[in-house]
Coordinates of C-alpha atoms in Angstrom, one line a residue:
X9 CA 20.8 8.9 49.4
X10 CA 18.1 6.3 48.0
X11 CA 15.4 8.5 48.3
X12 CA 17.2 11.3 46.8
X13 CA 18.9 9.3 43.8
X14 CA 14.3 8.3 43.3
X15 CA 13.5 11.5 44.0
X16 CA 16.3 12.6 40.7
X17 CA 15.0 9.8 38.7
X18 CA 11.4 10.8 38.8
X19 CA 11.8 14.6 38.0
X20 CA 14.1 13.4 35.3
X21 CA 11.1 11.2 34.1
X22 CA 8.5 14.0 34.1
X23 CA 10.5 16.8 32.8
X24 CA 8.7 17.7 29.5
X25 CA 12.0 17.9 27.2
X26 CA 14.6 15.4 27.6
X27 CA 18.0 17.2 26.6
X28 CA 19.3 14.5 24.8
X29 CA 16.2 14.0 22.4
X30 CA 16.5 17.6 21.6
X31 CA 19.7 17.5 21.2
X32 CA 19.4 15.0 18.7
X33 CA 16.8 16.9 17.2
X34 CA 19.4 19.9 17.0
X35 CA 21.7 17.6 14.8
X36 CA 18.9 16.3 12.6
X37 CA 17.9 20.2 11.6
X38 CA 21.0 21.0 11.1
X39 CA 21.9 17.9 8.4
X40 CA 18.9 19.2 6.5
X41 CA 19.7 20.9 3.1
X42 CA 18.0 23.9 2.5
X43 CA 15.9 22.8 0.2
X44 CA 13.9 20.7 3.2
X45 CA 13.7 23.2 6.0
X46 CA 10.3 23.8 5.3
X47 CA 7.3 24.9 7.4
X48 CA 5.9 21.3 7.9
X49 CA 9.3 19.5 8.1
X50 CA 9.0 17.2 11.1
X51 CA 13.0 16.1 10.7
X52 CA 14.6 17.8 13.5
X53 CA 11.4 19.8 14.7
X54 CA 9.6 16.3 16.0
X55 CA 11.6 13.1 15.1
X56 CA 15.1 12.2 14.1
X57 CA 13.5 9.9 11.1
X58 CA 13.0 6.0 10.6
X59 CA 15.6 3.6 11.0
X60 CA 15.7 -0.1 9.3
X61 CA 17.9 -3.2 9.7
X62 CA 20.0 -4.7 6.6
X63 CA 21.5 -7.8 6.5
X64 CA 19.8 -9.5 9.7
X65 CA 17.8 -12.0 7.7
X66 CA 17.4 -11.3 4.0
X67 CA 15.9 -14.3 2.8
X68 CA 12.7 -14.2 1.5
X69 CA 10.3 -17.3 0.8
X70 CA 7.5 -15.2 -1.7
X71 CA 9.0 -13.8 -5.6
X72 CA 8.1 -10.2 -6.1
X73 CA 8.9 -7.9 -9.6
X74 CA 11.1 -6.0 -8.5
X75 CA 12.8 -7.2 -5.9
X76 CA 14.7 -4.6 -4.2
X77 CA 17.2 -7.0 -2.6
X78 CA 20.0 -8.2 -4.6
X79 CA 20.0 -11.5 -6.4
X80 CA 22.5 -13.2 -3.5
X81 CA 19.7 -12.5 -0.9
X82 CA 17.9 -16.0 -1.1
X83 CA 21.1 -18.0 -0.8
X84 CA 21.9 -16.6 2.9
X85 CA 20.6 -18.9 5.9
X86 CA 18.2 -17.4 8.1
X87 CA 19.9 -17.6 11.6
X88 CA 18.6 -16.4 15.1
X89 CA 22.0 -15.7 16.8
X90 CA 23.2 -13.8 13.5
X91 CA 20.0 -11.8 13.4
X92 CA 20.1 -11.1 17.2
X93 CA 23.6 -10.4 17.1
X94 CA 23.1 -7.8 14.0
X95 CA 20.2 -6.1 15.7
X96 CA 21.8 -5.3 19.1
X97 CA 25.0 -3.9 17.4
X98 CA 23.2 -1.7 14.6
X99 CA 20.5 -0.4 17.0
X100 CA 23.5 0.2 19.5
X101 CA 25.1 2.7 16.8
X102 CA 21.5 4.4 15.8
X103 CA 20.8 4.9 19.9
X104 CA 24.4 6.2 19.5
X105 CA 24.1 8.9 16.8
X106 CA 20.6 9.7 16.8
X107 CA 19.6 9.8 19.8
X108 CA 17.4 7.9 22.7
X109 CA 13.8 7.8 20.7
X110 CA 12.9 6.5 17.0
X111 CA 10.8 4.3 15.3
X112 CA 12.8 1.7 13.7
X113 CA 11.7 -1.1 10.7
X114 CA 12.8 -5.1 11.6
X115 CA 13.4 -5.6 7.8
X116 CA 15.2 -7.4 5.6
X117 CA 13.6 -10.1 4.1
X118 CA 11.0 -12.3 5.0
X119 CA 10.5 -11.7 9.0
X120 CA 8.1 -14.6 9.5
X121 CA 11.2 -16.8 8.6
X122 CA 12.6 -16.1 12.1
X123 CA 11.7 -18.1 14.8
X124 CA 9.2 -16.6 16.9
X125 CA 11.2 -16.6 19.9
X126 CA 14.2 -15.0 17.6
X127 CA 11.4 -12.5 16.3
X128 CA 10.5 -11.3 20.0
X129 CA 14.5 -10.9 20.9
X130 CA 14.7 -8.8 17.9
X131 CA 12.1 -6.4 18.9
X132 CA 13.3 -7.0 22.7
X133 CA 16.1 -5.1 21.9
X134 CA 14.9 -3.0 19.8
X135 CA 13.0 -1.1 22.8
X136 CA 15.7 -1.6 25.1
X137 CA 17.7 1.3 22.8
X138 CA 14.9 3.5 23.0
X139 CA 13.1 2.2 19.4
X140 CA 9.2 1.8 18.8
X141 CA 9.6 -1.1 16.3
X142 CA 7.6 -2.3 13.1
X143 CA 8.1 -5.6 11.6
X144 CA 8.1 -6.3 8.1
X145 CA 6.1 -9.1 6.6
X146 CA 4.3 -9.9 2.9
X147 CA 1.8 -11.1 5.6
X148 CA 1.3 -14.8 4.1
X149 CA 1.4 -16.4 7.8
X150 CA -0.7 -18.2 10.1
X151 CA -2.2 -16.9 13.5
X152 CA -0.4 -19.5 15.3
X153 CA 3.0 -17.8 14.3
X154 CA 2.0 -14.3 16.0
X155 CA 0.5 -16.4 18.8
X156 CA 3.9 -17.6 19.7
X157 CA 5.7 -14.3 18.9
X158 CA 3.1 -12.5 21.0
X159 CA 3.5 -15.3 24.2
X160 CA 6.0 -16.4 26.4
X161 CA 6.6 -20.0 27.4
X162 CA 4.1 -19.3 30.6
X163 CA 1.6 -18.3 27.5
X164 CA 1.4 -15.1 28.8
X165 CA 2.1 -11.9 26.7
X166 CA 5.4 -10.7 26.7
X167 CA 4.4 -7.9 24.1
X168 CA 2.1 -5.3 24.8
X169 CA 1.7 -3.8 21.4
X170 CA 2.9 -5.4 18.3
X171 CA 3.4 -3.1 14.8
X172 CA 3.7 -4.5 11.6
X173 CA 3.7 -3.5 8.4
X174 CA 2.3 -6.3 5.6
X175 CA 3.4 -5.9 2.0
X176 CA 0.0 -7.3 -0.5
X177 CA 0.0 -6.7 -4.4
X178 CA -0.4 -8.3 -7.3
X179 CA 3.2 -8.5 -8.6
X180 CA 4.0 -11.2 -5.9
X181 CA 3.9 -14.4 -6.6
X182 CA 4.0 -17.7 -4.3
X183 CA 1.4 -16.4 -1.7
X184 CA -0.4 -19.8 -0.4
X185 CA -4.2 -19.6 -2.0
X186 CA -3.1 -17.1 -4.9
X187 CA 0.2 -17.8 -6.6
X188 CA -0.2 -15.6 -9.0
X189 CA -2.6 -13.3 -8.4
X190 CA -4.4 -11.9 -11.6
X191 CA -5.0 -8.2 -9.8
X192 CA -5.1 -6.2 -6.8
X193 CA -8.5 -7.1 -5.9
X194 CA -8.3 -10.9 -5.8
X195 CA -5.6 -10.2 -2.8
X196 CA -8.3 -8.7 -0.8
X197 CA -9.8 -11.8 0.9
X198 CA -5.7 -12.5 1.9
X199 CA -5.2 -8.3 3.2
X200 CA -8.8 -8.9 5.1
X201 CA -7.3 -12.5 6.7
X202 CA -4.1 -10.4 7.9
X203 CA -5.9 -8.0 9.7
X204 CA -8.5 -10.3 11.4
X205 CA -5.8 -12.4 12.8
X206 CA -4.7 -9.5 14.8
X207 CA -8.2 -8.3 15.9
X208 CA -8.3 -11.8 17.2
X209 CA -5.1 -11.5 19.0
X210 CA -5.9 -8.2 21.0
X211 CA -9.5 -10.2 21.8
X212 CA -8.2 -13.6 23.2
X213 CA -5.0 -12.3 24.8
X214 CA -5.2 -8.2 25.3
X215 CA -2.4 -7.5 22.6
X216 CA -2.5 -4.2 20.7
X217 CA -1.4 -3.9 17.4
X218 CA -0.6 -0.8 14.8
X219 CA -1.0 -2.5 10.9
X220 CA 0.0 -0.7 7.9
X221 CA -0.2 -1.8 4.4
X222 CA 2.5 -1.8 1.7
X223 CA 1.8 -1.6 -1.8
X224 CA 4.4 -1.7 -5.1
X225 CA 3.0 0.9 -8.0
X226 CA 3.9 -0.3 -11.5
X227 CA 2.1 1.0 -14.8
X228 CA 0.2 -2.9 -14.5
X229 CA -1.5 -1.7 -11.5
X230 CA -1.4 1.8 -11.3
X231 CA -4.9 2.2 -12.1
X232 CA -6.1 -0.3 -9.0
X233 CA -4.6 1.6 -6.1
X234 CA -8.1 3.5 -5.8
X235 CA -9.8 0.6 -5.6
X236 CA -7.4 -1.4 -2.8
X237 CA -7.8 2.3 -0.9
X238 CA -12.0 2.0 -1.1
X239 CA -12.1 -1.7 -0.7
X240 CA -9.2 -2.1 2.3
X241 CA -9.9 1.4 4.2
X242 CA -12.4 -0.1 7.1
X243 CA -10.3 -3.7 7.7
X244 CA -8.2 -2.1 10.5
X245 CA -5.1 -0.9 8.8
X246 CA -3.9 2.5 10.4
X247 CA -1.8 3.3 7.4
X248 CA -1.7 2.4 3.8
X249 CA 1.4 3.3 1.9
X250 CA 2.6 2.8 -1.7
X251 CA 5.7 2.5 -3.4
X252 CA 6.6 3.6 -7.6
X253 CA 8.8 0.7 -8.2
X254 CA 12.7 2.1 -9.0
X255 CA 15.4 0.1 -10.6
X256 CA 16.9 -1.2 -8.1
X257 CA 18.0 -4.6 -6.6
X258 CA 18.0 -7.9 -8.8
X259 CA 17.9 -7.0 -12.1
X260 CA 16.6 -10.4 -13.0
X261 CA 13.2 -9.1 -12.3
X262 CA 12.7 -5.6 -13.5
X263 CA 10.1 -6.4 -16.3
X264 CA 8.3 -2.9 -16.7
X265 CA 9.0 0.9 -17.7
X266 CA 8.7 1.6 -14.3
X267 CA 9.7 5.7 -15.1
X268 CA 6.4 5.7 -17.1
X269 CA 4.5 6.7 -14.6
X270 CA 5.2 9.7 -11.7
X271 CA 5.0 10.4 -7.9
X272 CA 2.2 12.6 -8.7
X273 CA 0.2 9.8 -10.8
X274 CA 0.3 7.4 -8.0
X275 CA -0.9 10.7 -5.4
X276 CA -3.6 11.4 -7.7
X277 CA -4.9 7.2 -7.7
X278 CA -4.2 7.5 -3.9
X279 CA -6.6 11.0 -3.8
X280 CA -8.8 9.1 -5.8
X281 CA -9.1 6.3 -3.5
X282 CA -9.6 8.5 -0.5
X283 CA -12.5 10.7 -2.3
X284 CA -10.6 14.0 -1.8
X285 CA -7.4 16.0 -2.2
X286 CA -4.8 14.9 0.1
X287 CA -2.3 17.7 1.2
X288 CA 1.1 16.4 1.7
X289 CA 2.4 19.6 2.6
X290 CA 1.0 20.2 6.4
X291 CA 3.3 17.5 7.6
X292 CA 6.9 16.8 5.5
X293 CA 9.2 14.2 6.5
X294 CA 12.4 14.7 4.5
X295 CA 12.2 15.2 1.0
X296 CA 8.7 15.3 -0.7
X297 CA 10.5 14.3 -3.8
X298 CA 10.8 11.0 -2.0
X299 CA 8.3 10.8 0.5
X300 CA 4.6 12.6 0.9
X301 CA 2.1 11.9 3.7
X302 CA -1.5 13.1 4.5
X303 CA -3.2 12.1 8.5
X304 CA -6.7 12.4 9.2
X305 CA -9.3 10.0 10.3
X306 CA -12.3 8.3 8.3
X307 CA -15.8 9.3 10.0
X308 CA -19.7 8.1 8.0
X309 CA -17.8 7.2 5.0
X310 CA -15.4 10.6 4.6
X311 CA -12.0 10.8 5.1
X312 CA -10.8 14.7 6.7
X313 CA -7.7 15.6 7.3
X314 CA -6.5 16.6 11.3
X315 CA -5.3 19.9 10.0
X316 CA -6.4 21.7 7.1
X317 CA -3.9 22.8 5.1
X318 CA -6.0 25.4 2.9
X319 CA -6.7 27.1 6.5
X320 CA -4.6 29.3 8.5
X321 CA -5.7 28.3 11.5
X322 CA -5.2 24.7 11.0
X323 CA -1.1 25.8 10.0
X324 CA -1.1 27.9 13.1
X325 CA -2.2 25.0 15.3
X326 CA 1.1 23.1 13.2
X327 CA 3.7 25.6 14.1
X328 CA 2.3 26.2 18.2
X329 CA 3.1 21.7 17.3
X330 CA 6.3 22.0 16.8
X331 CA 7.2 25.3 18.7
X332 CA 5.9 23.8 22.4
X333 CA 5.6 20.0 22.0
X334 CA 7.9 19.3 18.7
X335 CA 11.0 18.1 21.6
X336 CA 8.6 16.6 23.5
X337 CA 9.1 12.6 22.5
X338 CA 6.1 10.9 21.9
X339 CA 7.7 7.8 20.9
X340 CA 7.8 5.1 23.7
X341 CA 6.8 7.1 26.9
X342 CA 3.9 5.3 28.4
X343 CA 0.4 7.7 28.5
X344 CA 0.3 8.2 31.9
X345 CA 4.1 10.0 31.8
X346 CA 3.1 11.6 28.5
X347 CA 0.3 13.0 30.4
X348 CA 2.6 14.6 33.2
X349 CA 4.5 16.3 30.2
X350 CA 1.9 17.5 28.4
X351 CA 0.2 18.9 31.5
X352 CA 3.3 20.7 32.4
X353 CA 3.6 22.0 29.3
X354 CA -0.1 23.3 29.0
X355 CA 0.8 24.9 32.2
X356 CA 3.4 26.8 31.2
X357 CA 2.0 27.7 28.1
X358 CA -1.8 28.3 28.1
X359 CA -2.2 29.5 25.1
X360 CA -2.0 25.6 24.0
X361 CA -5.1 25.0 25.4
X362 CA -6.9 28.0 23.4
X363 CA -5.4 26.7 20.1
X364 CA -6.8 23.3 21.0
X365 CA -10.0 24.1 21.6
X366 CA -10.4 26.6 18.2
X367 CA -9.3 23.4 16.3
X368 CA -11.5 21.0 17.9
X369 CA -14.3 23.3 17.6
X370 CA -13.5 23.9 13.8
X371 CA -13.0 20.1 13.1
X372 CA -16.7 19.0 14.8
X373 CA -18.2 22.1 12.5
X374 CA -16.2 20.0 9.5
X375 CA -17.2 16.9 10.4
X376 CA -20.3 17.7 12.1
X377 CA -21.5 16.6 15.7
X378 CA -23.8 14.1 14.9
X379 CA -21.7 12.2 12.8
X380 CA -18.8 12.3 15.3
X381 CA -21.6 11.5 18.1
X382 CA -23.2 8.2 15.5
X383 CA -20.0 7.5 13.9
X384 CA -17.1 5.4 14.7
X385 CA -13.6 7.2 13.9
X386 CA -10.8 5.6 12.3
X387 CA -7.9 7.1 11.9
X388 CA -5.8 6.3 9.0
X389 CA -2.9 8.1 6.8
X390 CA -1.7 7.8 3.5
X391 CA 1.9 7.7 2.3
X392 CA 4.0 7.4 -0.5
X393 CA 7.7 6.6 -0.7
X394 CA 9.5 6.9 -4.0
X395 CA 12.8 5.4 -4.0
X396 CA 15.7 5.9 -6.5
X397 CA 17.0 4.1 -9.2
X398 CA 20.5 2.4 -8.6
X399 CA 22.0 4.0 -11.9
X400 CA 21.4 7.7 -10.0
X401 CA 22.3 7.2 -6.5
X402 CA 25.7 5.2 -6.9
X403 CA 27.3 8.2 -8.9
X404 CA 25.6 10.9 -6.6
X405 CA 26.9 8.9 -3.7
X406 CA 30.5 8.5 -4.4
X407 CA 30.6 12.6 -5.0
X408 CA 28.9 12.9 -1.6
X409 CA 31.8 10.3 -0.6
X410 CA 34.2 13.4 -1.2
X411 CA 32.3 16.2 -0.8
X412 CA 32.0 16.9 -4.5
X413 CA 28.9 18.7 -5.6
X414 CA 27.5 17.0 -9.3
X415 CA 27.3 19.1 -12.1
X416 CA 24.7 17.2 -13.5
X417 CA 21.5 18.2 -12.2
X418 CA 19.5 14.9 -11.9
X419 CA 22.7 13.4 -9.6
X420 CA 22.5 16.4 -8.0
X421 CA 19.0 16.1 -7.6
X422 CA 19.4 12.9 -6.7
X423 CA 22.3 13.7 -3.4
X424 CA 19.8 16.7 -2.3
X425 CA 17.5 13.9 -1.5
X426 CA 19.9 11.8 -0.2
X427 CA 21.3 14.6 2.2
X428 CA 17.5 14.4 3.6
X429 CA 16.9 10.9 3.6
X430 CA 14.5 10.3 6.5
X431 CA 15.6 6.6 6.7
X432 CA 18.8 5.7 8.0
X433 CA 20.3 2.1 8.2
X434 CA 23.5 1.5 10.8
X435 CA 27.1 -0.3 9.8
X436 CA 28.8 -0.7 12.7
X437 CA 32.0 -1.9 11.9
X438 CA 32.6 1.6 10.1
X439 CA 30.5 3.7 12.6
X440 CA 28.6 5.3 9.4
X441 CA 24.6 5.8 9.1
X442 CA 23.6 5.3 5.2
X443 CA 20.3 6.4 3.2
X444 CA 18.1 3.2 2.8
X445 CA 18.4 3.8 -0.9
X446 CA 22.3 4.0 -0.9
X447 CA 21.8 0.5 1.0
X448 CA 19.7 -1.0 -1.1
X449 CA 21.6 0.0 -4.4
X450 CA 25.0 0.1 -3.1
X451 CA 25.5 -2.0 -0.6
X452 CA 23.3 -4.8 -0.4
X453 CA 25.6 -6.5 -3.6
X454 CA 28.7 -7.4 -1.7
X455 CA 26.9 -7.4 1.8
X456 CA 24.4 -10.3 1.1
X457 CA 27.5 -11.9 -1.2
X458 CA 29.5 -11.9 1.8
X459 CA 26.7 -13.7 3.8
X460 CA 25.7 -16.2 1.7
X461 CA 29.6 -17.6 2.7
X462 CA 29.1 -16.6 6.3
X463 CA 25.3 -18.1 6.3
X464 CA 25.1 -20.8 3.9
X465 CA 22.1 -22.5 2.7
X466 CA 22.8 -26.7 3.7
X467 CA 22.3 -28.4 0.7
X468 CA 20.0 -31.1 0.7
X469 CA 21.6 -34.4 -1.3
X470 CA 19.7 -35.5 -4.1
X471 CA 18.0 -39.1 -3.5
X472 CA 19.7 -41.2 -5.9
X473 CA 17.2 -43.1 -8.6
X474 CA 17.3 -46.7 -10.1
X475 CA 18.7 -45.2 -13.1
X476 CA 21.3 -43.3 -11.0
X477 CA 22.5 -47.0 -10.1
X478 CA 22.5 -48.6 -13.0
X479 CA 25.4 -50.6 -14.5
X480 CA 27.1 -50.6 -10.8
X481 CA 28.3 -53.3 -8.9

């Protein structure tokens, strides 16, 4: 019976489609409004979309214009049990609805506030439901920090790979060195610092990291996003991705037009950066209104896309993607088992192995062979996320509440990008899944007030003065 019930467990393991993933998938396509069933839509073709926390730590220790969390957010205790606690049950409910593979965000607010031990819990259990995770910093901590979230006790890695994702630009203030930064370029010693300190990790104790780099686009720095792209693109960050600020969160610290400039502003600055046009349309993840995305790889100086979107052949390769591998989870399978799959795969569809071979061929004539030969690759995609403003997606939300269609069209814009959010956060003590905006606009008020009683801050007493005791006794 042993070797039998082993015997099970391994086919299981190298079968090339788990049935739960795509059924998950199933469920994803089928949420989709019309409007997002495109040809590159990767929702429900090769992911079930991101995931975040809420609520597991949102205090924050830097000042940023906006602020996306609501004003109570910085008056709630940061609190290992609380955090680990929240954690297990929302990733329990997101394993529960969307399946057994996602990448999921460790976010809230400042995640370098949690004890390192805490920290590696977190992401402990975040793989243990089947979750890649990425943790969130504004990246103003010390090596010594990821030293002791990266080893155990025995000072011994307990992490093979660590993701996160640093937020740098110039409308924070309170970074150590540079308070107050007067641009975007005065933060690049700081975003060169970050990355080093995970080169050095992987050398002196074998631990792989991914890095991506998050940037807030106001009409103060809209014009220096090219210039972080050109100046940042070789320090080892495998994704840079910007953000048009939206009204939302504390209101305290909205201190811009930030509608004055447009998604396809901060595209073009990003296109600028990257020295050619950048086709968000090969690959779609949910609404392009909200988000766009463009992969490729930087080789002698020149960034190329992995598929051309002006060639057929390139959107071929993307559809024989999605039509053989798209169920095939990528996510978390060690390489070795990914292998297996793919091989089985290949096998039972040879015509995989001619597609691969035209596009290889086509992108070394693109690149050329020398440079591919001389030069080192570096892969590296560019993303934007637009969110919402709070005054659009509480009305559209309460209509999507019951079912009610809006007859004004920019809330009903605004709930056909909510019924295609690709970022889902969990509440468990409802069973719901929410769109990080609807979170962040609607909910975050009343949830941080309600921790800020559950997690107070201690107050410190005030040392009393000489004058405080005078005319006593």
């Amino acid at each position: 019976m042993r070797v039998a019930a082993r015997l099970g467990a391994v086919l299981r393991a190298v079968r090339p489609v788990d049935p739960e993933f795509a059924a998950a998938l199933a469920r994803r396509w089928a949420e989709l409004p019309e409007s997002a069933r495109t040809p590159g839509q990767v929702l429900g073709r090769h992911g079930v979309g991101c995931e975040g926390t809420h609520g597991v730590f949102p205090r924050c220790n830097l000042a940023c214009t906006p602020c996306y969390h609501s004003r109570d957010a910085n008056q709630v205790r940061v609190d290992g049990p609380h955090t680990r606690a929240q954690v297990r049950s929302q990733l329990g409910l997101l394993r529960h609805v969307r399946g057994p593979r996602a990448h999921a965000q460790l976010i809230g607010g400042e995640v370098s506030l949690l004890d390192p031990d805490d920290h590696a819990a977190a992401l402990a259990i975040m793989r243990a439901h089947g979750r890649e995770p990425m943790s969130f910093t504004h990246g103003d901590l010390d090596y010594g920090y990821l030293e002791r979230l990266a080893l155990g006790p025995d000072r011994r890695a307990r992490v093979r790979r660590l993701s996160f994702a640093a937020h740098f630009d110039s409308l924070m203030f309170g970074r150590r060195g540079v308070p107050r930064p007067p641009d975007e370029a005065s933060l690049n010693p700081y975003r060169q610092r970050f990355a080093a300190m995970f080169a050095r990790l992987r050398r002196e104790h074998g631990v792989r990291c991914f890095l991506a780099h998050n940037m807030t686009v106001t009409p103060a720095n809209l014009g220096q996003v090219a210039g972080v792209i050109r100046d940042c693109r070789a320090m080892g960050y495998g994704m840079f991705s910007f953000q048009p600020a939206a009204f939302v969160g504390d209101d305290r610290r909205w201190h811009e037009g930030y509608r004055d400039i447009t998604g396809d502003q901060v595209w073009a600055q990003i296109e600028r950066g990257a020295g050619t046009r950048l086709d968000y349309h090969v690959f779609e993840h949910g609404d392009v209104r909200c988000n766009r995305a463009a992969y490729g790889f930087w080789c002698a100086g020149r960034w190329y896309p992995w598929l051309d979107g002006s060639d057929p052949r390139d959107l071929a390769v993307r559809d024989a993607f999605f039509r053989y591998l798209g169920p095939v989870s990528f996510t978390g399978t060690p390489a070795p088992l990914l292998a297996v799959k793919l091989a089985l795969i290949t096998a039972a569809h040879p015509k995989i192995v001619t597609l691969a071979a035209r596009w290889a061929a086509r992108t070394i004539r693109r690149v050329g062979l020398r440079r591919l030969l001389a030069q080192r690759i570096r892969p590296v995609s560019y993303v934007m996320h637009q969110f919402m403003d709070a005054a659009d997606v509480g009305p559209a939300w309460e209509l999507m509440r019951r079912g009610q269609r809006s007859a004004d069209p920019r809330i009903r814009a605004t709930q056909e990008r909510l019924a295609a959010c690709h970022y889902a956060m969990a509440h468990p003590e409802d069973g719901t899944l929410v769109p990080a905006c609807v979170q962040h606009c609607v909910l975050d008020p009343a949830e941080n007030a309600r921790l800020r009683t559950l997690l107070p801050i201690p107050a410190v007493p005030r040392r009393r003065t000489a004058a405080d005791t005078r005319g006593t006794g």
